[in-house]
Amino acid sequence: MASEATAEFQALTAESAAAAANGLCVLLQDQLALLARKYHKSALSVFAANSRIEMRNQEREGMLVKKQRCNAAQDIDGVAACNKAVVEIEQRIAREVDVKDALEGELGELAAQWGEAYRALGSLPVAEADELMATQKASWVALIKALQDIEADQHRKMFLSDVLDASFLSQM
């Protein structure tokens, strides 16, 4: 009688442990998906910050050209206004760089959290753990590849813009 109760108790314990592992597996998969979406959003925000910094740098360069022209024309008030504008632009650039640095820090934290959740998923005693891990890893790699493609495209556009600017300025 006691051994029958013990066997029944062990069966219930094993059943509840398997159910808990399956529930935790679903939670970890959801967490991985959420972290991947947050990573994607933050990476796009970094790209946007890079674009804003590039625009501010171009604005600064334009203001420096204007300052040179005012200086050549001996327009003291124009030079002073340009100096003030350059300082304001440099402050905006510094703020954008701070935002970008914070976003890049967030990217590192999200990647670390994703890695922890991924390892936790791999440690679960679930029958299809290998398949789940392969699926999660493949989706993460695809996300990183897509972001790298976006970044490469952005760099190509910036390079083209720089080449066009240089060719335009050389014609002046």
mmCIF file with all atom_site columns, C-alpha atoms in Angstrom:
data_model
loop_
_atom_site.group_PDB
_atom_site.id
_atom_site.type_symbol
_atom_site.label_atom_id
_atom_site.label_alt_id
_atom_site.label_comp_id
_atom_site.label_asym_id
_atom_site.label_entity_id
_atom_site.label_seq_id
_atom_site.pdbx_PDB_ins_code
_atom_site.Cartn_x
_atom_site.Cartn_y
_atom_site.Cartn_z
_atom_site.occupancy
_atom_site.B_iso_or_equiv
_atom_site.pdbx_formal_charge
_atom_site.auth_seq_id
_atom_site.auth_comp_id
_atom_site.auth_asym_id
_atom_site.auth_atom_id
_atom_site.pdbx_PDB_model_num
ATOM 1   C CA . MET A 1 1   ? 0.000  0.000  0.000   1.00 0.00 ? 1   MET A CA 1
ATOM 2   C CA . ALA A 1 2   ? 2.759  2.441  0.979   1.00 0.00 ? 2   ALA A CA 1
ATOM 3   C CA . SER A 1 3   ? 4.870  1.502  -2.055  1.00 0.00 ? 3   SER A CA 1
ATOM 4   C CA . GLU A 1 4   ? 1.821  1.973  -4.295  1.00 0.00 ? 4   GLU A CA 1
ATOM 5   C CA . ALA A 1 5   ? 1.224  5.451  -2.829  1.00 0.00 ? 5   ALA A CA 1
ATOM 6   C CA . THR A 1 6   ? 4.900  6.300  -3.213  1.00 0.00 ? 6   THR A CA 1
ATOM 7   C CA . ALA A 1 7   ? 4.875  5.164  -6.858  1.00 0.00 ? 7   ALA A CA 1
ATOM 8   C CA . GLU A 1 8   ? 1.722  7.201  -7.514  1.00 0.00 ? 8   GLU A CA 1
ATOM 9   C CA . PHE A 1 9   ? 3.264  10.235 -5.807  1.00 0.00 ? 9   PHE A CA 1
ATOM 10  C CA . GLN A 1 10  ? 6.449  9.898  -7.882  1.00 0.00 ? 10  GLN A CA 1
ATOM 11  C CA . ALA A 1 11  ? 4.402  9.611  -11.081 1.00 0.00 ? 11  ALA A CA 1
ATOM 12  C CA . LEU A 1 12  ? 2.476  12.779 -10.186 1.00 0.00 ? 12  LEU A CA 1
ATOM 13  C CA . THR A 1 13  ? 5.718  14.562 -9.320  1.00 0.00 ? 13  THR A CA 1
ATOM 14  C CA . ALA A 1 14  ? 7.300  13.556 -12.627 1.00 0.00 ? 14  ALA A CA 1
ATOM 15  C CA . GLU A 1 15  ? 4.156  14.628 -14.488 1.00 0.00 ? 15  GLU A CA 1
ATOM 16  C CA . SER A 1 16  ? 4.069  18.024 -12.784 1.00 0.00 ? 16  SER A CA 1
ATOM 17  C CA . ALA A 1 17  ? 7.816  18.503 -13.360 1.00 0.00 ? 17  ALA A CA 1
ATOM 18  C CA . ALA A 1 18  ? 7.363  17.777 -17.068 1.00 0.00 ? 18  ALA A CA 1
ATOM 19  C CA . ALA A 1 19  ? 4.422  20.192 -17.237 1.00 0.00 ? 19  ALA A CA 1
ATOM 20  C CA . ALA A 1 20  ? 6.453  22.857 -15.453 1.00 0.00 ? 20  ALA A CA 1
ATOM 21  C CA . ALA A 1 21  ? 9.391  22.325 -17.821 1.00 0.00 ? 21  ALA A CA 1
ATOM 22  C CA . ASN A 1 22  ? 7.075  22.611 -20.825 1.00 0.00 ? 22  ASN A CA 1
ATOM 23  C CA . GLY A 1 23  ? 5.510  25.777 -19.400 1.00 0.00 ? 23  GLY A CA 1
ATOM 24  C CA . LEU A 1 24  ? 8.937  27.263 -18.724 1.00 0.00 ? 24  LEU A CA 1
ATOM 25  C CA . CYS A 1 25  ? 10.003 26.309 -22.243 1.00 0.00 ? 25  CYS A CA 1
ATOM 26  C CA . VAL A 1 26  ? 7.083  28.272 -23.705 1.00 0.00 ? 26  VAL A CA 1
ATOM 27  C CA . LEU A 1 27  ? 7.905  31.251 -21.456 1.00 0.00 ? 27  LEU A CA 1
ATOM 28  C CA . LEU A 1 28  ? 11.554 31.205 -22.502 1.00 0.00 ? 28  LEU A CA 1
ATOM 29  C CA . GLN A 1 29  ? 10.615 31.050 -26.176 1.00 0.00 ? 29  GLN A CA 1
ATOM 30  C CA . ASP A 1 30  ? 8.359  34.067 -25.691 1.00 0.00 ? 30  ASP A CA 1
ATOM 31  C CA . GLN A 1 31  ? 11.143 35.861 -23.819 1.00 0.00 ? 31  GLN A CA 1
ATOM 32  C CA . LEU A 1 32  ? 13.600 35.124 -26.631 1.00 0.00 ? 32  LEU A CA 1
ATOM 33  C CA . ALA A 1 33  ? 11.153 36.475 -29.209 1.00 0.00 ? 33  ALA A CA 1
ATOM 34  C CA . LEU A 1 34  ? 10.563 39.611 -27.120 1.00 0.00 ? 34  LEU A CA 1
ATOM 35  C CA . LEU A 1 35  ? 14.291 40.195 -26.649 1.00 0.00 ? 35  LEU A CA 1
ATOM 36  C CA . ALA A 1 36  ? 14.866 39.750 -30.382 1.00 0.00 ? 36  ALA A CA 1
ATOM 37  C CA . ARG A 1 37  ? 12.166 42.350 -31.158 1.00 0.00 ? 37  ARG A CA 1
ATOM 38  C CA . LYS A 1 38  ? 13.643 44.768 -28.610 1.00 0.00 ? 38  LYS A CA 1
ATOM 39  C CA . TYR A 1 39  ? 17.113 44.202 -30.076 1.00 0.00 ? 39  TYR A CA 1
ATOM 40  C CA . HIS A 1 40  ? 15.804 44.899 -33.572 1.00 0.00 ? 40  HIS A CA 1
ATOM 41  C CA . LYS A 1 41  ? 14.060 48.094 -32.422 1.00 0.00 ? 41  LYS A CA 1
ATOM 42  C CA . SER A 1 42  ? 17.153 49.287 -30.567 1.00 0.00 ? 42  SER A CA 1
ATOM 43  C CA . ALA A 1 43  ? 19.417 48.518 -33.526 1.00 0.00 ? 43  ALA A CA 1
ATOM 44  C CA . LEU A 1 44  ? 17.162 50.548 -35.805 1.00 0.00 ? 44  LEU A CA 1
ATOM 45  C CA . SER A 1 45  ? 17.313 53.357 -33.243 1.00 0.00 ? 45  SER A CA 1
ATOM 46  C CA . VAL A 1 46  ? 21.125 53.210 -33.385 1.00 0.00 ? 46  VAL A CA 1
ATOM 47  C CA . PHE A 1 47  ? 20.947 53.478 -37.174 1.00 0.00 ? 47  PHE A CA 1
ATOM 48  C CA . ALA A 1 48  ? 18.645 56.492 -36.824 1.00 0.00 ? 48  ALA A CA 1
ATOM 49  C CA . ALA A 1 49  ? 21.026 58.076 -34.316 1.00 0.00 ? 49  ALA A CA 1
ATOM 50  C CA . ASN A 1 50  ? 23.904 57.536 -36.746 1.00 0.00 ? 50  ASN A CA 1
ATOM 51  C CA . SER A 1 51  ? 21.890 59.251 -39.464 1.00 0.00 ? 51  SER A CA 1
ATOM 52  C CA . ARG A 1 52  ? 21.088 62.187 -37.192 1.00 0.00 ? 52  ARG A CA 1
ATOM 53  C CA . ILE A 1 53  ? 24.767 62.510 -36.277 1.00 0.00 ? 53  ILE A CA 1
ATOM 54  C CA . GLU A 1 54  ? 25.719 62.443 -39.957 1.00 0.00 ? 54  GLU A CA 1
ATOM 55  C CA . MET A 1 55  ? 23.132 65.140 -40.747 1.00 0.00 ? 55  MET A CA 1
ATOM 56  C CA . ARG A 1 56  ? 24.408 67.295 -37.881 1.00 0.00 ? 56  ARG A CA 1
ATOM 57  C CA . ASN A 1 57  ? 27.985 66.865 -39.128 1.00 0.00 ? 57  ASN A CA 1
ATOM 58  C CA . GLN A 1 58  ? 26.911 67.983 -42.586 1.00 0.00 ? 58  GLN A CA 1
ATOM 59  C CA . GLU A 1 59  ? 25.079 70.922 -41.038 1.00 0.00 ? 59  GLU A CA 1
ATOM 60  C CA . ARG A 1 60  ? 28.257 71.784 -39.128 1.00 0.00 ? 60  ARG A CA 1
ATOM 61  C CA . GLU A 1 61  ? 30.358 71.577 -42.297 1.00 0.00 ? 61  GLU A CA 1
ATOM 62  C CA . GLY A 1 62  ? 27.905 73.858 -44.086 1.00 0.00 ? 62  GLY A CA 1
ATOM 63  C CA . MET A 1 63  ? 28.082 76.361 -41.247 1.00 0.00 ? 63  MET A CA 1
ATOM 64  C CA . LEU A 1 64  ? 31.884 76.274 -41.331 1.00 0.00 ? 64  LEU A CA 1
ATOM 65  C CA . VAL A 1 65  ? 31.804 77.037 -45.065 1.00 0.00 ? 65  VAL A CA 1
ATOM 66  C CA . LYS A 1 66  ? 29.436 79.912 -44.367 1.00 0.00 ? 66  LYS A CA 1
ATOM 67  C CA . LYS A 1 67  ? 31.794 81.133 -41.647 1.00 0.00 ? 67  LYS A CA 1
ATOM 68  C CA . GLN A 1 68  ? 34.710 81.059 -44.119 1.00 0.00 ? 68  GLN A CA 1
ATOM 69  C CA . ARG A 1 69  ? 32.712 83.107 -46.584 1.00 0.00 ? 69  ARG A CA 1
ATOM 70  C CA . CYS A 1 70  ? 31.746 85.617 -43.891 1.00 0.00 ? 70  CYS A CA 1
ATOM 71  C CA . ASN A 1 71  ? 35.364 85.785 -42.804 1.00 0.00 ? 71  ASN A CA 1
ATOM 72  C CA . ALA A 1 72  ? 36.513 86.367 -46.384 1.00 0.00 ? 72  ALA A CA 1
ATOM 73  C CA . ALA A 1 73  ? 33.911 89.120 -46.715 1.00 0.00 ? 73  ALA A CA 1
ATOM 74  C CA . GLN A 1 74  ? 35.094 90.525 -43.379 1.00 0.00 ? 74  GLN A CA 1
ATOM 75  C CA . ASP A 1 75  ? 31.570 90.265 -41.979 1.00 0.00 ? 75  ASP A CA 1
ATOM 76  C CA . ILE A 1 76  ? 32.317 90.249 -38.225 1.00 0.00 ? 76  ILE A CA 1
ATOM 77  C CA . ASP A 1 77  ? 28.681 89.849 -37.206 1.00 0.00 ? 77  ASP A CA 1
ATOM 78  C CA . GLY A 1 78  ? 28.264 86.961 -39.661 1.00 0.00 ? 78  GLY A CA 1
ATOM 79  C CA . VAL A 1 79  ? 31.367 85.217 -38.290 1.00 0.00 ? 79  VAL A CA 1
ATOM 80  C CA . ALA A 1 80  ? 30.077 85.627 -34.724 1.00 0.00 ? 80  ALA A CA 1
ATOM 81  C CA . ALA A 1 81  ? 26.655 84.230 -35.696 1.00 0.00 ? 81  ALA A CA 1
ATOM 82  C CA . CYS A 1 82  ? 28.336 81.287 -37.434 1.00 0.00 ? 82  CYS A CA 1
ATOM 83  C CA . ASN A 1 83  ? 30.529 80.607 -34.395 1.00 0.00 ? 83  ASN A CA 1
ATOM 84  C CA . LYS A 1 84  ? 27.435 80.548 -32.194 1.00 0.00 ? 84  LYS A CA 1
ATOM 85  C CA . ALA A 1 85  ? 25.624 78.241 -34.629 1.00 0.00 ? 85  ALA A CA 1
ATOM 86  C CA . VAL A 1 86  ? 28.630 75.880 -34.811 1.00 0.00 ? 86  VAL A CA 1
ATOM 87  C CA . VAL A 1 87  ? 28.717 75.623 -31.002 1.00 0.00 ? 87  VAL A CA 1
ATOM 88  C CA . GLU A 1 88  ? 24.986 74.830 -30.919 1.00 0.00 ? 88  GLU A CA 1
ATOM 89  C CA . ILE A 1 89  ? 25.376 72.208 -33.627 1.00 0.00 ? 89  ILE A CA 1
ATOM 90  C CA . GLU A 1 90  ? 28.327 70.611 -31.809 1.00 0.00 ? 90  GLU A CA 1
ATOM 91  C CA . GLN A 1 91  ? 26.214 70.445 -28.628 1.00 0.00 ? 91  GLN A CA 1
ATOM 92  C CA . ARG A 1 92  ? 23.447 68.692 -30.596 1.00 0.00 ? 92  ARG A CA 1
ATOM 93  C CA . ILE A 1 93  ? 26.025 66.290 -32.022 1.00 0.00 ? 93  ILE A CA 1
ATOM 94  C CA . ALA A 1 94  ? 27.290 65.534 -28.507 1.00 0.00 ? 94  ALA A CA 1
ATOM 95  C CA . ARG A 1 95  ? 23.727 64.833 -27.330 1.00 0.00 ? 95  ARG A CA 1
ATOM 96  C CA . GLU A 1 96  ? 23.123 62.528 -30.297 1.00 0.00 ? 96  GLU A CA 1
ATOM 97  C CA . VAL A 1 97  ? 26.389 60.694 -29.607 1.00 0.00 ? 97  VAL A CA 1
ATOM 98  C CA . ASP A 1 98  ? 25.299 60.228 -25.975 1.00 0.00 ? 98  ASP A CA 1
ATOM 99  C CA . VAL A 1 99  ? 21.966 58.824 -27.149 1.00 0.00 ? 99  VAL A CA 1
ATOM 100 C CA . LYS A 1 100 ? 23.748 56.512 -29.579 1.00 0.00 ? 100 LYS A CA 1
ATOM 101 C CA . ASP A 1 101 ? 26.138 55.305 -26.863 1.00 0.00 ? 101 ASP A CA 1
ATOM 102 C CA . ALA A 1 102 ? 23.212 54.565 -24.538 1.00 0.00 ? 102 ALA A CA 1
ATOM 103 C CA . LEU A 1 103 ? 21.427 52.650 -27.291 1.00 0.00 ? 103 LEU A CA 1
ATOM 104 C CA . GLU A 1 104 ? 24.556 50.646 -28.063 1.00 0.00 ? 104 GLU A CA 1
ATOM 105 C CA . GLY A 1 105 ? 24.845 49.799 -24.361 1.00 0.00 ? 105 GLY A CA 1
ATOM 106 C CA . GLU A 1 106 ? 21.223 48.663 -24.450 1.00 0.00 ? 106 GLU A CA 1
ATOM 107 C CA . LEU A 1 107 ? 22.032 46.469 -27.456 1.00 0.00 ? 107 LEU A CA 1
ATOM 108 C CA . GLY A 1 108 ? 24.808 44.787 -25.494 1.00 0.00 ? 108 GLY A CA 1
ATOM 109 C CA . GLU A 1 109 ? 22.505 44.183 -22.532 1.00 0.00 ? 109 GLU A CA 1
ATOM 110 C CA . LEU A 1 110 ? 19.759 42.762 -24.755 1.00 0.00 ? 110 LEU A CA 1
ATOM 111 C CA . ALA A 1 111 ? 22.212 40.432 -26.493 1.00 0.00 ? 111 ALA A CA 1
ATOM 112 C CA . ALA A 1 112 ? 23.463 39.221 -23.096 1.00 0.00 ? 112 ALA A CA 1
ATOM 113 C CA . GLN A 1 113 ? 19.895 38.668 -21.881 1.00 0.00 ? 113 GLN A CA 1
ATOM 114 C CA . TRP A 1 114 ? 19.087 36.771 -25.070 1.00 0.00 ? 114 TRP A CA 1
ATOM 115 C CA . GLY A 1 115 ? 22.150 34.565 -24.511 1.00 0.00 ? 115 GLY A CA 1
ATOM 116 C CA . GLU A 1 116 ? 21.105 33.840 -20.922 1.00 0.00 ? 116 GLU A CA 1
ATOM 117 C CA . ALA A 1 117 ? 17.563 32.935 -21.974 1.00 0.00 ? 117 ALA A CA 1
ATOM 118 C CA . TYR A 1 118 ? 18.930 30.776 -24.787 1.00 0.00 ? 118 TYR A CA 1
ATOM 119 C CA . ARG A 1 119 ? 21.184 28.881 -22.389 1.00 0.00 ? 119 ARG A CA 1
ATOM 120 C CA . ALA A 1 120 ? 18.284 28.486 -19.947 1.00 0.00 ? 120 ALA A CA 1
ATOM 121 C CA . LEU A 1 121 ? 16.167 27.019 -22.745 1.00 0.00 ? 121 LEU A CA 1
ATOM 122 C CA . GLY A 1 122 ? 18.943 24.550 -23.535 1.00 0.00 ? 122 GLY A CA 1
ATOM 123 C CA . SER A 1 123 ? 19.148 23.424 -19.929 1.00 0.00 ? 123 SER A CA 1
ATOM 124 C CA . LEU A 1 124 ? 15.466 22.417 -19.752 1.00 0.00 ? 124 LEU A CA 1
ATOM 125 C CA . PRO A 1 125 ? 14.657 18.706 -19.739 1.00 0.00 ? 125 PRO A CA 1
ATOM 126 C CA . VAL A 1 126 ? 12.324 18.924 -22.739 1.00 0.00 ? 126 VAL A CA 1
ATOM 127 C CA . ALA A 1 127 ? 12.201 16.284 -25.457 1.00 0.00 ? 127 ALA A CA 1
ATOM 128 C CA . GLU A 1 128 ? 12.388 18.727 -28.374 1.00 0.00 ? 128 GLU A CA 1
ATOM 129 C CA . ALA A 1 129 ? 14.976 21.053 -26.774 1.00 0.00 ? 129 ALA A CA 1
ATOM 130 C CA . ASP A 1 130 ? 17.525 20.611 -29.575 1.00 0.00 ? 130 ASP A CA 1
ATOM 131 C CA . GLU A 1 131 ? 14.973 21.478 -32.245 1.00 0.00 ? 131 GLU A CA 1
ATOM 132 C CA . LEU A 1 132 ? 13.737 24.501 -30.277 1.00 0.00 ? 132 LEU A CA 1
ATOM 133 C CA . MET A 1 133 ? 17.266 25.743 -29.743 1.00 0.00 ? 133 MET A CA 1
ATOM 134 C CA . ALA A 1 134 ? 18.117 25.341 -33.423 1.00 0.00 ? 134 ALA A CA 1
ATOM 135 C CA . THR A 1 135 ? 14.984 27.295 -34.372 1.00 0.00 ? 135 THR A CA 1
ATOM 136 C CA . GLN A 1 136 ? 15.736 30.081 -31.893 1.00 0.00 ? 136 GLN A CA 1
ATOM 137 C CA . LYS A 1 137 ? 19.388 30.274 -32.955 1.00 0.00 ? 137 LYS A CA 1
ATOM 138 C CA . ALA A 1 138 ? 18.400 30.405 -36.632 1.00 0.00 ? 138 ALA A CA 1
ATOM 139 C CA . SER A 1 139 ? 15.951 33.254 -36.021 1.00 0.00 ? 139 SER A CA 1
ATOM 140 C CA . TRP A 1 140 ? 18.582 35.187 -34.021 1.00 0.00 ? 140 TRP A CA 1
ATOM 141 C CA . VAL A 1 141 ? 21.208 34.695 -36.742 1.00 0.00 ? 141 VAL A CA 1
ATOM 142 C CA . ALA A 1 142 ? 18.678 35.798 -39.386 1.00 0.00 ? 142 ALA A CA 1
ATOM 143 C CA . LEU A 1 143 ? 17.896 38.929 -37.344 1.00 0.00 ? 143 LEU A CA 1
ATOM 144 C CA . ILE A 1 144 ? 21.577 39.812 -36.975 1.00 0.00 ? 144 ILE A CA 1
ATOM 145 C CA . LYS A 1 145 ? 22.140 39.191 -40.713 1.00 0.00 ? 145 LYS A CA 1
ATOM 146 C CA . ALA A 1 146 ? 19.193 41.443 -41.618 1.00 0.00 ? 146 ALA A CA 1
ATOM 147 C CA . LEU A 1 147 ? 20.532 44.189 -39.357 1.00 0.00 ? 147 LEU A CA 1
ATOM 148 C CA . GLN A 1 148 ? 24.010 43.847 -40.858 1.00 0.00 ? 148 GLN A CA 1
ATOM 149 C CA . ASP A 1 149 ? 22.475 44.172 -44.331 1.00 0.00 ? 149 ASP A CA 1
ATOM 150 C CA . ILE A 1 150 ? 20.627 47.329 -43.258 1.00 0.00 ? 150 ILE A CA 1
ATOM 151 C CA . GLU A 1 151 ? 23.834 48.726 -41.790 1.00 0.00 ? 151 GLU A CA 1
ATOM 152 C CA . ALA A 1 152 ? 25.829 47.906 -44.933 1.00 0.00 ? 152 ALA A CA 1
ATOM 153 C CA . ASP A 1 153 ? 23.155 49.563 -47.068 1.00 0.00 ? 153 ASP A CA 1
ATOM 154 C CA . GLN A 1 154 ? 23.279 52.644 -44.851 1.00 0.00 ? 154 GLN A CA 1
ATOM 155 C CA . HIS A 1 155 ? 27.076 52.788 -45.151 1.00 0.00 ? 155 HIS A CA 1
ATOM 156 C CA . ARG A 1 156 ? 26.848 52.469 -48.947 1.00 0.00 ? 156 ARG A CA 1
ATOM 157 C CA . LYS A 1 157 ? 24.387 55.369 -49.059 1.00 0.00 ? 157 LYS A CA 1
ATOM 158 C CA . MET A 1 158 ? 26.606 57.495 -46.836 1.00 0.00 ? 158 MET A CA 1
ATOM 159 C CA . PHE A 1 159 ? 29.647 56.673 -48.971 1.00 0.00 ? 159 PHE A CA 1
ATOM 160 C CA . LEU A 1 160 ? 27.737 57.573 -52.135 1.00 0.00 ? 160 LEU A CA 1
ATOM 161 C CA . SER A 1 161 ? 26.600 60.809 -50.498 1.00 0.00 ? 161 SER A CA 1
ATOM 162 C CA . ASP A 1 162 ? 30.189 61.641 -49.542 1.00 0.00 ? 162 ASP A CA 1
ATOM 163 C CA . VAL A 1 163 ? 31.407 60.890 -53.073 1.00 0.00 ? 163 VAL A CA 1
ATOM 164 C CA . LEU A 1 164 ? 28.642 63.031 -54.585 1.00 0.00 ? 164 LEU A CA 1
ATOM 165 C CA . ASP A 1 165 ? 29.395 65.859 -52.145 1.00 0.00 ? 165 ASP A CA 1
ATOM 166 C CA . ALA A 1 166 ? 33.112 65.661 -52.947 1.00 0.00 ? 166 ALA A CA 1
ATOM 167 C CA . SER A 1 167 ? 32.509 65.653 -56.700 1.00 0.00 ? 167 SER A CA 1
ATOM 168 C CA . PHE A 1 168 ? 30.089 68.577 -56.378 1.00 0.00 ? 168 PHE A CA 1
ATOM 169 C CA . LEU A 1 169 ? 32.499 70.590 -54.264 1.00 0.00 ? 169 LEU A CA 1
ATOM 170 C CA . SER A 1 170 ? 35.384 69.862 -56.631 1.00 0.00 ? 170 SER A CA 1
ATOM 171 C CA . GLN A 1 171 ? 33.325 71.450 -59.438 1.00 0.00 ? 171 GLN A CA 1
ATOM 172 C CA . MET A 1 172 ? 32.961 74.715 -57.519 1.00 0.00 ? 172 MET A CA 1
#
